[in-house]
Coordinates of C-alpha atoms in Angstrom, one line a residue:
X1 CA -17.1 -52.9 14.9
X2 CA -17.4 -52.8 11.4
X3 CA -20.1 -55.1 10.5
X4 CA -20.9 -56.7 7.0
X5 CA -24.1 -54.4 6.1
X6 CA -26.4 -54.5 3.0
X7 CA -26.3 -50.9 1.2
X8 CA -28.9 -50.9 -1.4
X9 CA -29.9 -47.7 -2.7
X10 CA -33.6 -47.6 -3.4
X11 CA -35.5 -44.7 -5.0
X12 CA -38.4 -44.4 -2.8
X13 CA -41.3 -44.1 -5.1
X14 CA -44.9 -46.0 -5.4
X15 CA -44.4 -48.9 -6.9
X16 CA -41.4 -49.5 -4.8
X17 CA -43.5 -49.1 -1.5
X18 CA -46.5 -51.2 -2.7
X19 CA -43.4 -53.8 -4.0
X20 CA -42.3 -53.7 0.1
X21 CA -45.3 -53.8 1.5
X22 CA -46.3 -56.9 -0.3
X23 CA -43.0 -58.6 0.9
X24 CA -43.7 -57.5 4.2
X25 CA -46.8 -59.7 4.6
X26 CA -46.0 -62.5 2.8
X27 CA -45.7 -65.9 4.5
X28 CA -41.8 -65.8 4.0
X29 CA -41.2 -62.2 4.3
X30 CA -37.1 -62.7 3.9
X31 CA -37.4 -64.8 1.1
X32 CA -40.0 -62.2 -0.6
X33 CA -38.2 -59.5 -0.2
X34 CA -34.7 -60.2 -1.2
X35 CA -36.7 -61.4 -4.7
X36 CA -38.1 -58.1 -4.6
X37 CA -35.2 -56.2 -4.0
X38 CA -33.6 -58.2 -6.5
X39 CA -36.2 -57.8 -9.2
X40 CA -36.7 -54.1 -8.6
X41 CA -32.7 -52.8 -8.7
X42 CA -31.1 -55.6 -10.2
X43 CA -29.1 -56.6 -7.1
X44 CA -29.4 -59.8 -5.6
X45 CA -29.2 -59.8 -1.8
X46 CA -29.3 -62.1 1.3
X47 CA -31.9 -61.7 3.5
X48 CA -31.6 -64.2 6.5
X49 CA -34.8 -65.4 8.2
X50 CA -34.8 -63.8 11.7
X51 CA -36.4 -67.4 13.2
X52 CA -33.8 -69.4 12.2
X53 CA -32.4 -70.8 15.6
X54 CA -28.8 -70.2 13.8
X55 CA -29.3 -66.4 12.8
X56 CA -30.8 -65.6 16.4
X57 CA -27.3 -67.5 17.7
X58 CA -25.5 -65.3 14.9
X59 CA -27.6 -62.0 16.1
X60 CA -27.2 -62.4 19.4
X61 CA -22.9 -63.3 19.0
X62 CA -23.3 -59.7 17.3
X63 CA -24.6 -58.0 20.0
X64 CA -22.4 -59.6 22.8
X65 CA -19.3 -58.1 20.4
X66 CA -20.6 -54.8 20.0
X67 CA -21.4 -54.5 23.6
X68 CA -17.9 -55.5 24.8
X69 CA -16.7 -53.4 22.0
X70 CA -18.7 -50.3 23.5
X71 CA -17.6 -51.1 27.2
X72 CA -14.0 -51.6 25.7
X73 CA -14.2 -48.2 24.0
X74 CA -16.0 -45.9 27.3
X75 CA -12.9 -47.5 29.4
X76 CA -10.3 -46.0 27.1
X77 CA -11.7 -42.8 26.7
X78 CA -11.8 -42.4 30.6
X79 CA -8.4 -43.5 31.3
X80 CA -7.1 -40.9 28.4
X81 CA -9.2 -38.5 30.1
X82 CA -8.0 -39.8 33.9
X83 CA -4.4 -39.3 32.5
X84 CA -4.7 -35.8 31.6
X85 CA -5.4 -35.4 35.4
X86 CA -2.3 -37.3 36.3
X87 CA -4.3 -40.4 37.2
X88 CA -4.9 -43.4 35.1
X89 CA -4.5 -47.0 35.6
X90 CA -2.0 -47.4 33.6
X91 CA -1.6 -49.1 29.9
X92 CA -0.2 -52.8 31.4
X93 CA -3.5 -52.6 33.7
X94 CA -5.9 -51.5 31.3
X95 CA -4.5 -53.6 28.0
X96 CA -5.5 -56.8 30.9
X97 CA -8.7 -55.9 31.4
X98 CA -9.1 -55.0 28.2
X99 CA -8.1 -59.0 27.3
X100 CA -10.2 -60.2 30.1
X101 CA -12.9 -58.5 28.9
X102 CA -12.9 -59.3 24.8
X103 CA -11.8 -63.2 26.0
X104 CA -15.3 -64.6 26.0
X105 CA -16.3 -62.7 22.7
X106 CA -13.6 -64.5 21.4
X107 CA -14.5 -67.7 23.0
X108 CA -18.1 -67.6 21.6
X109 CA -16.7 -66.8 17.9
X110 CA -14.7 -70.3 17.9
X111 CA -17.3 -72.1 19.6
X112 CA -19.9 -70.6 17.0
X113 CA -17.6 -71.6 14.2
X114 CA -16.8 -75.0 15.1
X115 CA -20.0 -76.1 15.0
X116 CA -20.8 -73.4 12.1
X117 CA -17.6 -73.5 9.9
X118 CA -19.3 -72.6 6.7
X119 CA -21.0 -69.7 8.2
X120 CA -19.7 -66.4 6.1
X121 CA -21.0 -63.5 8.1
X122 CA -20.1 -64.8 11.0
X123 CA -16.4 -65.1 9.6
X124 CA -16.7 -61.7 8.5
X125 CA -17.8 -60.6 11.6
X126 CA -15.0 -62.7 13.5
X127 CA -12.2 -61.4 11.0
X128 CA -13.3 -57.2 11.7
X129 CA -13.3 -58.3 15.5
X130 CA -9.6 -59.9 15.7
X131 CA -8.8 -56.9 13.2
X132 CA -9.7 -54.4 16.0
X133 CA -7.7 -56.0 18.5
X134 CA -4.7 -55.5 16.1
X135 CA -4.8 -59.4 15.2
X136 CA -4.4 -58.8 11.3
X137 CA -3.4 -61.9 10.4
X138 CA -5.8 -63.7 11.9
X139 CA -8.6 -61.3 10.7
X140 CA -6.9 -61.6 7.3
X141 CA -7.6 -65.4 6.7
X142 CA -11.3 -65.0 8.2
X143 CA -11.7 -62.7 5.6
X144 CA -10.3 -64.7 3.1
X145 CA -12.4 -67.7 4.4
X146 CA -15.5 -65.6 4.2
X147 CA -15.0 -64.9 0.7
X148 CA -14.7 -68.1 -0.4
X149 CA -17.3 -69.2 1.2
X150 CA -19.9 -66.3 0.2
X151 CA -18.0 -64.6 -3.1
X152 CA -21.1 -62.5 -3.6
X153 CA -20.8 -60.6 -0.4
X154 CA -19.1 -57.1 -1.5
X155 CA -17.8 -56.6 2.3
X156 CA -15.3 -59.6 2.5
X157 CA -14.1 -57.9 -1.2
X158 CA -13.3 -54.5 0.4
X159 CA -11.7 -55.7 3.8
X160 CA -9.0 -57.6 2.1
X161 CA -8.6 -54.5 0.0
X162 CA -8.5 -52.4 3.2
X163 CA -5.9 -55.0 4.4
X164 CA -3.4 -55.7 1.1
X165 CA -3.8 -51.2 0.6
X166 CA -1.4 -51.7 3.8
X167 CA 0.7 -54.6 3.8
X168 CA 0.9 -55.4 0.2
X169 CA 0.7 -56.7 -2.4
X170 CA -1.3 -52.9 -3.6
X171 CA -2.6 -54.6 -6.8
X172 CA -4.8 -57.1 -4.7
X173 CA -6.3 -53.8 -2.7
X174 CA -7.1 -52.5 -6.4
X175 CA -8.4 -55.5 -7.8
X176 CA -10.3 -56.3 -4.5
X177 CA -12.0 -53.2 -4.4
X178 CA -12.6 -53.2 -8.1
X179 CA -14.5 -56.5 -7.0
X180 CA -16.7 -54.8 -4.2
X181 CA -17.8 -52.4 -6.0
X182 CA -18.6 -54.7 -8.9
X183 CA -20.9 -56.4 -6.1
X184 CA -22.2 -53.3 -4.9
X185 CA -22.0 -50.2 -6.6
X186 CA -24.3 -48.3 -4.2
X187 CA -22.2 -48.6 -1.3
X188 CA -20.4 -45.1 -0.7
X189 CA -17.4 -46.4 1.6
X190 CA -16.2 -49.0 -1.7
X191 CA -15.1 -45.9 -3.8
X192 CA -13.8 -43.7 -1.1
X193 CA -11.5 -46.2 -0.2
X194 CA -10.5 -47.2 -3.6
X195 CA -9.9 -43.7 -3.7
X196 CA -8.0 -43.2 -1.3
X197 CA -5.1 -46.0 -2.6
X198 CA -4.9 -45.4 -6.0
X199 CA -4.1 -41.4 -4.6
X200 CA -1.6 -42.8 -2.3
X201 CA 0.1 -45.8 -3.9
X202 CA 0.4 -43.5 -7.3
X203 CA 3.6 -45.1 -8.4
X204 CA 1.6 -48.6 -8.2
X205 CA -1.4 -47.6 -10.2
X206 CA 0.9 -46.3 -12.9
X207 CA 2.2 -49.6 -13.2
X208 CA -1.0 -51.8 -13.0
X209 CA -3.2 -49.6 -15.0
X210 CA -0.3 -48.5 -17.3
X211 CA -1.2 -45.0 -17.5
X212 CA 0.4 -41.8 -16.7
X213 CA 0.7 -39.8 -13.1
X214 CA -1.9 -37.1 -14.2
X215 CA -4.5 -40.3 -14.8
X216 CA -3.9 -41.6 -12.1
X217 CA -4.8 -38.2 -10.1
X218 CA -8.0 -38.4 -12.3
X219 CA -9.1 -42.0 -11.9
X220 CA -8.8 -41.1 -8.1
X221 CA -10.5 -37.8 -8.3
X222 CA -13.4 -39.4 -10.4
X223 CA -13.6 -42.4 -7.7
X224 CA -13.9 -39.5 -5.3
X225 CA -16.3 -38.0 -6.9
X226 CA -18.4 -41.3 -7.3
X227 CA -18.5 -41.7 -4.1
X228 CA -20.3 -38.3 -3.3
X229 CA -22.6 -38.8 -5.4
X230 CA -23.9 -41.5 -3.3
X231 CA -23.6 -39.3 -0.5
X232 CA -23.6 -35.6 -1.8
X233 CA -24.3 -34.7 2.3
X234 CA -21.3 -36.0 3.7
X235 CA -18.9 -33.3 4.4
X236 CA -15.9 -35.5 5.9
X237 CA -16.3 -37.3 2.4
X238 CA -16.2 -34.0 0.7
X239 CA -13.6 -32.8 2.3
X240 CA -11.0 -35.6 1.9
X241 CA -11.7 -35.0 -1.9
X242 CA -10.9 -31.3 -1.7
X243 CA -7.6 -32.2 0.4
X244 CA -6.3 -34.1 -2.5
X245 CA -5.5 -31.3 -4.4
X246 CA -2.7 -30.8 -2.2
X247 CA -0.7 -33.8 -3.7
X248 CA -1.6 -33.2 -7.4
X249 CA 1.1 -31.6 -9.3
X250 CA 1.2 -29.2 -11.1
X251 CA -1.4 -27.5 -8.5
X252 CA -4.9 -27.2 -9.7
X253 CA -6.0 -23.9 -8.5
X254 CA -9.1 -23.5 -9.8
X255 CA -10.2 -27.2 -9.1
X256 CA -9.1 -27.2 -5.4
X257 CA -11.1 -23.8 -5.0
X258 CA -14.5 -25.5 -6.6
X259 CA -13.7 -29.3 -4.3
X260 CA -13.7 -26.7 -1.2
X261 CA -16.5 -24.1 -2.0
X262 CA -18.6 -27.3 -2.6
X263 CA -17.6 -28.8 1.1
X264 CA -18.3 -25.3 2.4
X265 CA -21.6 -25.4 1.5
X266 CA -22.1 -28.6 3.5
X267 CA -20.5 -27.7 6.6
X268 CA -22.6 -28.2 9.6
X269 CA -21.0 -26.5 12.2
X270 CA -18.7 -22.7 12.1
X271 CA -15.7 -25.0 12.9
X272 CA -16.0 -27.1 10.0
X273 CA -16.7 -23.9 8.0
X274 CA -13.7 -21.6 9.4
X275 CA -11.7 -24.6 8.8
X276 CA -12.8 -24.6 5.2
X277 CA -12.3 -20.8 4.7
X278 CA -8.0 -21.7 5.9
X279 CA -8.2 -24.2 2.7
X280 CA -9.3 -21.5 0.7
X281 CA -7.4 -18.8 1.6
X282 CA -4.2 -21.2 0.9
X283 CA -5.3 -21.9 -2.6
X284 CA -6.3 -18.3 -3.4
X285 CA -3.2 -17.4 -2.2
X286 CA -1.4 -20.1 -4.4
X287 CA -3.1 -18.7 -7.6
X288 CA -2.1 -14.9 -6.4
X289 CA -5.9 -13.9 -5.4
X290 CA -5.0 -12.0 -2.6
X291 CA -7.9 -9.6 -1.7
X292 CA -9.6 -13.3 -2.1
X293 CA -7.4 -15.0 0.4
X294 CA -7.3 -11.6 2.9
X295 CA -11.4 -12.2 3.1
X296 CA -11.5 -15.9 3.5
X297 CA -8.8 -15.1 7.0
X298 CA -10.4 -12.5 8.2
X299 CA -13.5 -14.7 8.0
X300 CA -11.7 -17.4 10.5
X301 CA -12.1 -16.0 14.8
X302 CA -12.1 -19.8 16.3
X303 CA -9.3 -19.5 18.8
X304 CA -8.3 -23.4 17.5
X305 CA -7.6 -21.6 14.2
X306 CA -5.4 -18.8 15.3
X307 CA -1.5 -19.7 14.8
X308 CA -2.5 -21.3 11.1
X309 CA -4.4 -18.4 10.5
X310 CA -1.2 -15.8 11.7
X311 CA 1.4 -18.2 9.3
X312 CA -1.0 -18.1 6.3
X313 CA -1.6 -13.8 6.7
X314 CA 1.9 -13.8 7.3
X315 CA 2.3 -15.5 3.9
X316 CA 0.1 -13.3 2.0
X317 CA 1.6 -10.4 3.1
X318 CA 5.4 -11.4 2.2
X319 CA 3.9 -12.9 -1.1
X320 CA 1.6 -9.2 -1.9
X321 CA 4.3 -7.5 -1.2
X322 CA 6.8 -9.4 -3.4
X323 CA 4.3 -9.2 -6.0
X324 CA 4.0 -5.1 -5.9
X325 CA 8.1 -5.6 -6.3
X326 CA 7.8 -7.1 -9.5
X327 CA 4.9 -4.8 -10.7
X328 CA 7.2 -2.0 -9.6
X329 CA 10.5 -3.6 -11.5
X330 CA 8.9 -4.3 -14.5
X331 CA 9.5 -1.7 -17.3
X332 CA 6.6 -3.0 -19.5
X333 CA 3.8 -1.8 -16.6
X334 CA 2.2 1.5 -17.1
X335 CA 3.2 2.7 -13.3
X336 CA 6.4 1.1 -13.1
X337 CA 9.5 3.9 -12.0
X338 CA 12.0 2.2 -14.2
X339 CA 9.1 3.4 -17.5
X340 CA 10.8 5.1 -19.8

């Protein structure tokens, strides 16, 4: 489930520690530190008291989603895995007791908000719930309820974007996640996503920022780039950055081999890296580095890489060898036959 989460950024230093400590053992520890917080970084966040008899109700609706939601999840996996063996229970059988299972989650979210209504989290909550059982519309006006209720909370912002990047209208998604970030500029997820639908929805952002196709490519690039700043570790985050140099025309050579030698050094694993060295080897190849590209394949061995990595050598070699060609037809080269 995708749960409304505080992601403030602090810089752990000393005064910052003494600052939480002190908040820690004061007589209203929530209130104290949600002043701190808010004194120290300049952002003002909600910090519920754990004792109140309606946040335990809240925390405990929480957990009884998420452990439904985790049951939910471990059934599915097994039945894809039972099917691959030919068994299975079938997807009539196992949508039912997927219903029968979610139905009291869903019971205990009305109940909640009846006698709750003005309860934000719990809408937001209710809204990524519904949202996960491919309810949209329903998840769409608990969103829209929680923001109204709570404008301040940067996670009702960015699900309605999530929602209007998809269905439309696009300029909400912009504006709403133009809004989340305003709320929260420390939260990594806000820019990526933001992202994500100016890149796609290019034709859009022309229109609402009224600026040209290669600005758009930049505001998204830069929003990419925001967001790894945040997270400079994350290599799925790094990587979807370096794959969008593949829509960007005219190619950016040079810019697509920098994004990818940067998620290259972040790689955790040689399947990550191997895949990385494919990316490179197609943009070295692009910009006619072809002792480049030849070292970047011969660099991949992973079995899962092995017919990409046969089409892209197959490539450089019809590409080399037209290139020689056109050295070898060209008058003005010093080795060329046709020399006078």
């Amino acid at each position: 489930m995708h749960r409304p989460r505080s992601s403030v950024t602090l810089q752990v230093v000393d005064s910052l520690l003494i600052g939480l400590l002190s908040a820690l053992v004061a007589t209203n520890q929530p209130v104290a530190l949600s002043n701190f917080v808010a004194r120290t970084t300049g952002v003002s966040i909600h910090v519920p008291d754990p004792n109140d008899p309606v946040e335990r109700e809240y925390r405990n609706l929480l957990e009884q989603d998420d452990a439904a939601q985790e049951e939910v999840d471990k059934w599915i996996r097994d039945d894809a895995a039972f099917r691959e063996q030919g068994a299975g229970l079938g997807s009539a059988t196992l949508r039912a007791r997927v219903e029968q299972r979610l139905k009291p989650v869903r019971e205990a979210y009305d109940d909640f908000l009846r006698r709750h209504p003005d309860h934000a989290r719990a809408r937001l909550a209710y809204g990524s719930f519904l949202n996960d059982i491919q309810e949209e519309e329903g998840a769409v006006q608990q969103w829209e309820r929680a923001r109204e209720l709570d404008p301040g909370n940067p996670a009702a912002w960015n699900n309605l974007a999530n929602y209007y990047s998809h269905r439309s209208p696009v300029k909400k998604a912009f504006e709403y996640y133009a809004k989340a970030i305003e709320l929260n500029p420390q939260e990594r997820v806000y820019y990526q996503n933001f992202a994500a639908t100016v890149f796609l929805f290019r034709k859009h952002a022309t229109e609402f920022y009224q600026i040209e196709a290669q600005q758009v490519f930049d505001k998204a690039l830069a929003l990419y780039r925001q967001a790894m700043k945040l997270e400079p570790a994350n290599f799925v985050l790094a990587s979807d950055y370096a794959q969008s140099y593949y829509g960007i025309k005219p190619i950016r050579s040079a810019d697509a081999i920098a994004a990818w030698q940067a998620a290259l050094k972040i790689a955790s694993n040689v399947t990550e890296r191997e895949g990385v060295y494919l990316h490179l080897a197609r943009f070295n190849l692009n910009a006619g580095r072809f002792d480049e590209a030849r070292q970047y394949l011969n660099s991949v061995t992973n079995d899962v890489y092995g017919d990409l990595k046969k089409r892209l050598m197959r490539n450089l070699e019809r590409q080399e060898a037209a290139a020689k060609n056109a050295d070898a037809a060209d008058p003005s080269l010093p080795n060329s036959p046709l020399k006078e």
